[in-house]
XYZ file of C-alpha atoms in Angstrom:
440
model
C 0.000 0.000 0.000
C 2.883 2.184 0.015
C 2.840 3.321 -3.553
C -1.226 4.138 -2.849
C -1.041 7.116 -1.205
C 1.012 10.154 -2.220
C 1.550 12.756 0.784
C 2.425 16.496 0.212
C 4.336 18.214 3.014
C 4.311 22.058 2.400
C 6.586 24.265 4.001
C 5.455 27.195 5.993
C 7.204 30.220 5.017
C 6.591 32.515 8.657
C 9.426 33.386 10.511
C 8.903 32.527 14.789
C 10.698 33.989 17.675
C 9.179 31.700 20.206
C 5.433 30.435 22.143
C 4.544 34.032 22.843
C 4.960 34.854 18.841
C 3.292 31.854 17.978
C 0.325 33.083 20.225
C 0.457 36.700 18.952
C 0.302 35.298 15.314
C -3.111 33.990 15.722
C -4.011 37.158 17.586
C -3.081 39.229 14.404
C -4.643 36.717 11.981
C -7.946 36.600 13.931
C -7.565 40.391 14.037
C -6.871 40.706 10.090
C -10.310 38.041 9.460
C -12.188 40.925 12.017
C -10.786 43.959 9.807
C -11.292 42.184 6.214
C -14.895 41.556 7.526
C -15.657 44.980 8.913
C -14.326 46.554 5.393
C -17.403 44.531 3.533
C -19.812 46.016 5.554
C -19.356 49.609 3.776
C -21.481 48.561 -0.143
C -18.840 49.992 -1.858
C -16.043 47.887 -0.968
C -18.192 44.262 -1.056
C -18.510 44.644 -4.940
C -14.917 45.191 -5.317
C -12.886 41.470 -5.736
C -10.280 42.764 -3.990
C -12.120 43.117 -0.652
C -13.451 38.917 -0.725
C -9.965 38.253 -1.877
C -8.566 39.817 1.372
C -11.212 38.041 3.262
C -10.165 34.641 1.932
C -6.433 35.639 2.500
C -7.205 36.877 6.062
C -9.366 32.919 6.655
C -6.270 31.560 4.780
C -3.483 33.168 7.614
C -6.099 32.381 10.003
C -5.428 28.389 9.319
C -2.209 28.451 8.949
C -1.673 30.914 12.285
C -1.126 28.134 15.084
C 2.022 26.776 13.373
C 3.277 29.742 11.352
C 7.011 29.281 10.885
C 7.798 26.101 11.688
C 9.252 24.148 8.359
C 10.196 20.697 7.949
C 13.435 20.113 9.400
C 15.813 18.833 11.444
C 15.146 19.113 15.386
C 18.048 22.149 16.360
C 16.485 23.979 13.377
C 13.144 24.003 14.827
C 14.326 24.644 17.951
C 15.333 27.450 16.915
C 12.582 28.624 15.253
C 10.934 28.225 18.239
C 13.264 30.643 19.994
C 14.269 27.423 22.050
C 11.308 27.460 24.068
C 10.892 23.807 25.636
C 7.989 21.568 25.075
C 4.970 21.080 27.608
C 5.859 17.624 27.594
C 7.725 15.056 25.309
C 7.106 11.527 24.506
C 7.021 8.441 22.087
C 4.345 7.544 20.480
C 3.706 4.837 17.954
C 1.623 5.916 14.590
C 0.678 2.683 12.148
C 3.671 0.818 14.001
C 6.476 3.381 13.174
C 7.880 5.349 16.771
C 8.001 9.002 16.662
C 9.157 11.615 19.479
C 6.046 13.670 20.020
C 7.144 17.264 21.627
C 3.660 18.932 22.826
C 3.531 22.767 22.915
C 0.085 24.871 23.815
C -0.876 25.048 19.888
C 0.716 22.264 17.996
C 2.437 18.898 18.645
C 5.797 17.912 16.392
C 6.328 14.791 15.481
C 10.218 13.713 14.915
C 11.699 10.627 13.136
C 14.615 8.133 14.340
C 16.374 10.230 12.322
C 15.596 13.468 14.212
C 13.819 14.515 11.558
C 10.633 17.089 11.931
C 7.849 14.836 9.705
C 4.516 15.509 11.459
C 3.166 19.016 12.533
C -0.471 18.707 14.520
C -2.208 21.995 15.013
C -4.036 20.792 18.165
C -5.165 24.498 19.065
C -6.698 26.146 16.037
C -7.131 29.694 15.766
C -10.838 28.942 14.934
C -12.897 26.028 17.383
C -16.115 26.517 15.809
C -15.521 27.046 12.265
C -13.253 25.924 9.001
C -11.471 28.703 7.774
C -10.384 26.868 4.838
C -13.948 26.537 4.281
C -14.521 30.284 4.350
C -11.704 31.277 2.457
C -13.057 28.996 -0.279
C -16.536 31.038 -0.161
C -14.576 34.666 -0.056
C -12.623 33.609 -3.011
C -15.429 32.533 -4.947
C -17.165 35.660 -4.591
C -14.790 37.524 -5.531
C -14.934 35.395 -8.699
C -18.464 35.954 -9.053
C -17.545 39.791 -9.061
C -14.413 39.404 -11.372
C -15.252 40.399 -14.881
C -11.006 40.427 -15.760
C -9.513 37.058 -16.837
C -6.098 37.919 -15.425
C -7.763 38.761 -11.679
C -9.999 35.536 -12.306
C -6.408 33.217 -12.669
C -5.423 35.234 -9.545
C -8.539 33.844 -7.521
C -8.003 30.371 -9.557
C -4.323 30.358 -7.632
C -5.957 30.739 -4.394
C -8.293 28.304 -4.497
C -5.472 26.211 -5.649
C -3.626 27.317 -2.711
C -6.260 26.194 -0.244
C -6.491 22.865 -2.051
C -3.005 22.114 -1.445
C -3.494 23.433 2.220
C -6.468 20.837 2.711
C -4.351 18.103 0.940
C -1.457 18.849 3.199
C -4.081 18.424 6.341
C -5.030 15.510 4.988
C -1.873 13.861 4.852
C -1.011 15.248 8.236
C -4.528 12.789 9.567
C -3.785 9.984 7.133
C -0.364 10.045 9.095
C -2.287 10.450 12.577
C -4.148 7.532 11.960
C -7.435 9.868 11.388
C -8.767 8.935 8.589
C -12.275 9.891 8.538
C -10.901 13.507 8.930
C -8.334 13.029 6.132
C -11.180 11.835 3.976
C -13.178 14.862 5.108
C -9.820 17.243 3.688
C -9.170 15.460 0.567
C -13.073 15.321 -0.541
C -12.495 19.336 -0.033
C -9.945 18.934 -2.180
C -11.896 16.963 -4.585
C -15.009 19.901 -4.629
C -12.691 23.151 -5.001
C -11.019 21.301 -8.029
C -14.900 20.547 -9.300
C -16.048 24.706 -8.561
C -16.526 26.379 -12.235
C -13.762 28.877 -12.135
C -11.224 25.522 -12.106
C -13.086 22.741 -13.444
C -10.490 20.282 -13.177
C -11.285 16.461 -11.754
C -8.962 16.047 -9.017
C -8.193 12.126 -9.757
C -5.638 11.900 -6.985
C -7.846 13.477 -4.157
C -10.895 10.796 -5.699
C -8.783 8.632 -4.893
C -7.374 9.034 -1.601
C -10.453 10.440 -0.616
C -11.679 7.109 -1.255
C -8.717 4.961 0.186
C -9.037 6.944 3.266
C -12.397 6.539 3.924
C -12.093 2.868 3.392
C -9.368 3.365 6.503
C -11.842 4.593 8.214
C -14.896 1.880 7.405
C -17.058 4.721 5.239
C -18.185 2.253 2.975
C -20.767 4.251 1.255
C -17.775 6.690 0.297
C -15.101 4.964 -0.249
C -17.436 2.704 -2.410
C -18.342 5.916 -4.381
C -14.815 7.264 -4.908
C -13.125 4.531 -6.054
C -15.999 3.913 -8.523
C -15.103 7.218 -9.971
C -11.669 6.430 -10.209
C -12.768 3.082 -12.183
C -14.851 5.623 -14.176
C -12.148 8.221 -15.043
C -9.648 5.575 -15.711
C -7.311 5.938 -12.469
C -6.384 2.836 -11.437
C -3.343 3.444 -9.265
C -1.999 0.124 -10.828
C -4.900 -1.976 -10.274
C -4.846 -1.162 -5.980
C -8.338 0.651 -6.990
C -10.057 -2.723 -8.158
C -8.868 -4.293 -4.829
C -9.845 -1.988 -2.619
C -13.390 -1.624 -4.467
C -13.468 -5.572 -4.435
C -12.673 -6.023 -0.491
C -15.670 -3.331 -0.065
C -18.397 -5.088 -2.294
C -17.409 -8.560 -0.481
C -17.491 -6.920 2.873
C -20.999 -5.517 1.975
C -22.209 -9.231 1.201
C -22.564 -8.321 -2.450
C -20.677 -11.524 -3.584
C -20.661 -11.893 -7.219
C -19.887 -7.909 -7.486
C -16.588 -8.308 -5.708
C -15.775 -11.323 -7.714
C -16.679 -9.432 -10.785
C -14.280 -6.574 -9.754
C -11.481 -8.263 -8.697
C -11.827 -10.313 -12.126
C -12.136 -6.978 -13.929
C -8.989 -5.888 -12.380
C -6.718 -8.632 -12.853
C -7.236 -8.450 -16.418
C -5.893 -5.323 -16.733
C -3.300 -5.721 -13.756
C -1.958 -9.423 -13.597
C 0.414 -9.023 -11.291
C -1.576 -6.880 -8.552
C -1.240 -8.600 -4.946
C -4.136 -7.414 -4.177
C -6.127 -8.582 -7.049
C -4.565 -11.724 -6.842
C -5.029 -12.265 -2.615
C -8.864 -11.183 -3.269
C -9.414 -13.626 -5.961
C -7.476 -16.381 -4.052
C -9.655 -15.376 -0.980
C -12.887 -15.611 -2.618
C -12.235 -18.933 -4.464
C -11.155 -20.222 -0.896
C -13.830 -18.965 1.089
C -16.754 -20.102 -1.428
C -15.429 -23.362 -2.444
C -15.932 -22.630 -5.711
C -13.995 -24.169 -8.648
C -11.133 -21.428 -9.029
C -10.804 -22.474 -12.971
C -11.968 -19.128 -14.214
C -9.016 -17.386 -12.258
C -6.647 -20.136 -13.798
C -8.601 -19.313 -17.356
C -7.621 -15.299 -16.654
C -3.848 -16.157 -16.238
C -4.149 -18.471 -19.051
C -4.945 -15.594 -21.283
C -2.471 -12.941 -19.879
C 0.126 -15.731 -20.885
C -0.861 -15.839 -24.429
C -0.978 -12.171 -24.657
C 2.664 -12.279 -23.057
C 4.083 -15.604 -23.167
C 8.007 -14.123 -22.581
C 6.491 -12.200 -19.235
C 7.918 -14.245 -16.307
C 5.512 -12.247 -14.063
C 2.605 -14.225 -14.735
C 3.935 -17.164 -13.987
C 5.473 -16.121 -10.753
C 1.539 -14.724 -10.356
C 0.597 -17.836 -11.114
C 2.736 -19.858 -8.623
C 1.359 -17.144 -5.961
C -2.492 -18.483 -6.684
C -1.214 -22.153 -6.585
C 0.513 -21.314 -3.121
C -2.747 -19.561 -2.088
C -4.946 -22.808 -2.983
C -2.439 -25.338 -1.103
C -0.474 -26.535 -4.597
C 2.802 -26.106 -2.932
C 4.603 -28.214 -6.010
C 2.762 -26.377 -8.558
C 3.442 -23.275 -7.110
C 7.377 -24.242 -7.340
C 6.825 -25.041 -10.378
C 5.331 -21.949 -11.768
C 7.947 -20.210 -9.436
C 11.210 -21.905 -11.445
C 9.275 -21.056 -14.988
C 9.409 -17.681 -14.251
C 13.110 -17.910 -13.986
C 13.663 -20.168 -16.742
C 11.552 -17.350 -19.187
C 13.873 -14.571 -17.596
C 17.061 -14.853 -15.905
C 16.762 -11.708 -14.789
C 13.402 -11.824 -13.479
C 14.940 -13.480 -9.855
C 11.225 -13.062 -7.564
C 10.906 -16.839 -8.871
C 14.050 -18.190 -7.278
C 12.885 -16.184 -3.838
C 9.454 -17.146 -4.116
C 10.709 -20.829 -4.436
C 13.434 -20.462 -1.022
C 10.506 -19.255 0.967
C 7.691 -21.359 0.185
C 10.553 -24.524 0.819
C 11.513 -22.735 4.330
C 7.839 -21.632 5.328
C 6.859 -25.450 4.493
C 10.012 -26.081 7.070
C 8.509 -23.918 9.575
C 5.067 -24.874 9.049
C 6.174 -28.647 10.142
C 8.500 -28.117 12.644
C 5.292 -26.052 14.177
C 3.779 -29.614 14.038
C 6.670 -31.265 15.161
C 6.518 -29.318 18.410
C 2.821 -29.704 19.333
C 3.466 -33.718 18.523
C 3.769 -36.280 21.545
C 4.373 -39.385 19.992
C 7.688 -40.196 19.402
C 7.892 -41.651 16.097
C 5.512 -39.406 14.339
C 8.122 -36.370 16.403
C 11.077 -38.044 14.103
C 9.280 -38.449 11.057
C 8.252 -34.622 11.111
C 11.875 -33.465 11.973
C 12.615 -35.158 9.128
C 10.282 -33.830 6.947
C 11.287 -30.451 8.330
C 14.846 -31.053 7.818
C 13.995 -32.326 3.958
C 12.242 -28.913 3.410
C 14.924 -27.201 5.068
C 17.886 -28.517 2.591
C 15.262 -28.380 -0.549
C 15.449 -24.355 0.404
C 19.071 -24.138 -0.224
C 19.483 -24.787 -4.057
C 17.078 -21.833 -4.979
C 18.590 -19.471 -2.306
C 22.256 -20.494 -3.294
C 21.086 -19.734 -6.895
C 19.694 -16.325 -6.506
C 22.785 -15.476 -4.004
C 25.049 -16.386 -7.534
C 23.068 -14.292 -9.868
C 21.556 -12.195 -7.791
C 23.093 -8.138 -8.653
C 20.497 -6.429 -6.883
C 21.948 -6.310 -3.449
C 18.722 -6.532 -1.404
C 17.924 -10.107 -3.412
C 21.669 -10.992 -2.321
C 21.595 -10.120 0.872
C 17.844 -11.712 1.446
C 19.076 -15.103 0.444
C 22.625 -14.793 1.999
C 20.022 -14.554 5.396
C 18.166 -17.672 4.270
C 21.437 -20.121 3.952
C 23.085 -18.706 6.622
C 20.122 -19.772 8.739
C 19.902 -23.191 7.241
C 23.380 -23.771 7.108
C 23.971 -23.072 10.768
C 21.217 -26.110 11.631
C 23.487 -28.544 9.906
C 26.588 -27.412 10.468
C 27.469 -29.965 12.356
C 26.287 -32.874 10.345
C 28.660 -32.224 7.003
C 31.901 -29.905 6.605
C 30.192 -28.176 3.476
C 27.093 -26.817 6.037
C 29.824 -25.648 8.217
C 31.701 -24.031 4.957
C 28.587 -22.588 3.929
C 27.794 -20.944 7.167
C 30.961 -19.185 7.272
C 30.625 -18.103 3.761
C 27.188 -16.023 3.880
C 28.038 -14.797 7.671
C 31.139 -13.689 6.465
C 29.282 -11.943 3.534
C 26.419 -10.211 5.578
C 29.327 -9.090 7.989
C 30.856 -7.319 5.498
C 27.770 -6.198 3.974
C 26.237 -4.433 6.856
């Protein structure tokens, strides 16, 4: 899922001396909404543009008040930005399984990285508590396009609204990030409306989209259902992750033969989508029903591409799915044999021998009889050594380094358990430990 979702991080361009100036700049923007509003009340100056313009500009700094000056940086640069002023309180905290250091000040909370690294910046005190004024910047500015009768002020008012769709966007990646992702749907369907108003008239495909992925996140089936239909409708597939997602939802809604329909739909166009392929190997396994028709569907992505070792390594993914562990092998060593430089095959192969090792050995531990006990150790060990060849192959032709080291892991694991049984499992041992030693 981590090619789904694209996140934009703008950088704030305010300058801050420290809490009290933070403080004083949502004073002053409240202060410049108050004055922009009082100027509208004289008729002359609420048919002029200019005077909505300033209104929206005024929401805009209004929004943006709470952690004006702050940029994305490293954590001595924002400290002193922040005039060195020390945090309320620091701590870790864990967002979708990744730690962060979370420094809490009266009007925002920063998020750092291992790295030290400002990522995350939650305005927890808004200027505004009981309205959006994103929202009313968007209505100022499209007044003053209502009033505009000059095409060059018109692309002005275009730019803000622009500007406030990037500033929603950014919010939205900022919840999607918090784990909030009914309110990141909420931003990016924003997003998604602006693009849609008459003086753009633009289809925001991205925003669709995440405002769809999002509010699947958040179990808003009814609009993540209707998003990511429009994407299927406007052609954005995001390489096929759209058909899963929309797939997963009509299942989950009980609507059977939809999902199936979708996820068949899908894999047409995108053969090698996990997704697509973990939904259709999912359905056939929770239905019972004859999974032919998926075999049928790789069949003819084969004779479209016969020389495209993907599909078979797709193929030996279904065959794993459905329990055809030598099949699967099979399909996995094709792929290799159709491209020597397509090396997921020899992986896929090293794994499924070592997760069929560690699937028995599972058994073996659970079993109290003593014979049956040997005869899975065996079995274990057979899978164990069958994992070798394929590993010791991709480690030879292997160039990217992550494939290299991956199966260097692998052997020197298995090699360890026998090196005491042969010289060459001892030999072997030393070899890949003494490669990911001086691979680190």
């Amino acid at each position: 899922m981590k090619r789904l979702f694209i996140a934009i991080s703008l950088l704030l361009s305010f300058q801050l001396a420290g809490a009290q100036t933070q403080s004083k700049a949502v004073t002053d923007a409240i202060a410049g909404v108050d004055k922009a509003k009082a100027a509208l009340e004289n008729p002359k100056k609420a048919v002029k543009p200019a005077s909505w313009i300033s209104l929206g500009e005024a929401y805009v700094k209004a929004f943006q008040a709470p952690s004006a000056g702050i940029i994305y940086a490293s954590k001595p640069q924002v400290m002193m930005m922040l005039g060195n002023v020390p945090p309320v309180s620091s701590e870790m905290r864990v967002l979708s399984g990744v730690q962060y250091q979370a420094d809490v000040y009266p009007e925002f909370t920063l998020y750092y990285d291992a790295s030290g690294m400002l990522v995350i910046i939650e305005v927890t005190k808004p200027a505004y508590s009981d309205i959006d004024p994103l929202a009313e910047a968007v209505k100022a500015f499209v007044k003053a396009g209502e009033l505009e009768t000059k095409e060059k002020g018109l692309e002005k008012i275009k730019g803000q609204l622009e500007n406030v769709s990037s500033l929603y966007f950014n919010d939205g990646s900022v919840m999607f990030n918090l784990g909030r992702y009914a309110d990141a749907s909420d931003d990016f369907m924003k997003c998604v409306d602006i693009a849609a108003l008459d003086i753009i008239g633009k289809v925001d495909t991205l925003s669709i989209f995440n405002a769809g992925f999002t509010a699947y996140m958040a179990n808003d089936t009814v609009r993540a259902v209707d998003m990511l239909e429009k994407c299927v409708e406007l052609g954005y597939f995001v390489d096929g992750d759209v058909y899963a997602r929309l797939g997963e939802l009509y299942l989950g809604k009980g609507d059977v033969q939809k999902g199936k329909a979708i996820f068949e739909e899908g894999f047409k166009l995108f053969p090698a989508n996990q997704g697509l392929i973990i939904g259709l190997i999912n359905y056939y396994l929770d239905t019972k029903e004859n999974p032919d028709k998926l075999f049928e569907l790789i069949a003819e992505a084969k004779a479209n591409e016969p020389t495209n070792a993907s599909l078979y390594y797709v193929e030996g993914d279904v065959y794993k799915g459905l329990g055809d562990v030598q099949k699967a092998l099979d399909c996995y060593y094709q792929s290799y044999e159709i491209d020597n430089n397509y090396h997921y095959g020899l992986f896929a192969a090293g794994a499924l021998w070592y997760d069929e090792a560690v699937r028995v050995s599972e058994l073996a531990q659970k079993e109290m009889d003593n014979d049956k006990y040997n005869a899975l150790v065996e079995e274990f060990e057979g899978y164990m050594i069958n994992a070798i060849e394929p590993f010791e192959k991709l480690f030879n032709v292997a160039v990217d380094p992550e494939f290299k080291r991956a199966a260097a892991e692998y052997l020197k694991s298995i090699n360890f358990r026998f090196r005491d049984r042969d010289q060459k499992y001892a030999d072997a041992y030393d070899k890949y430990n003494n490669y990911l030693n001086s691979n680190n």
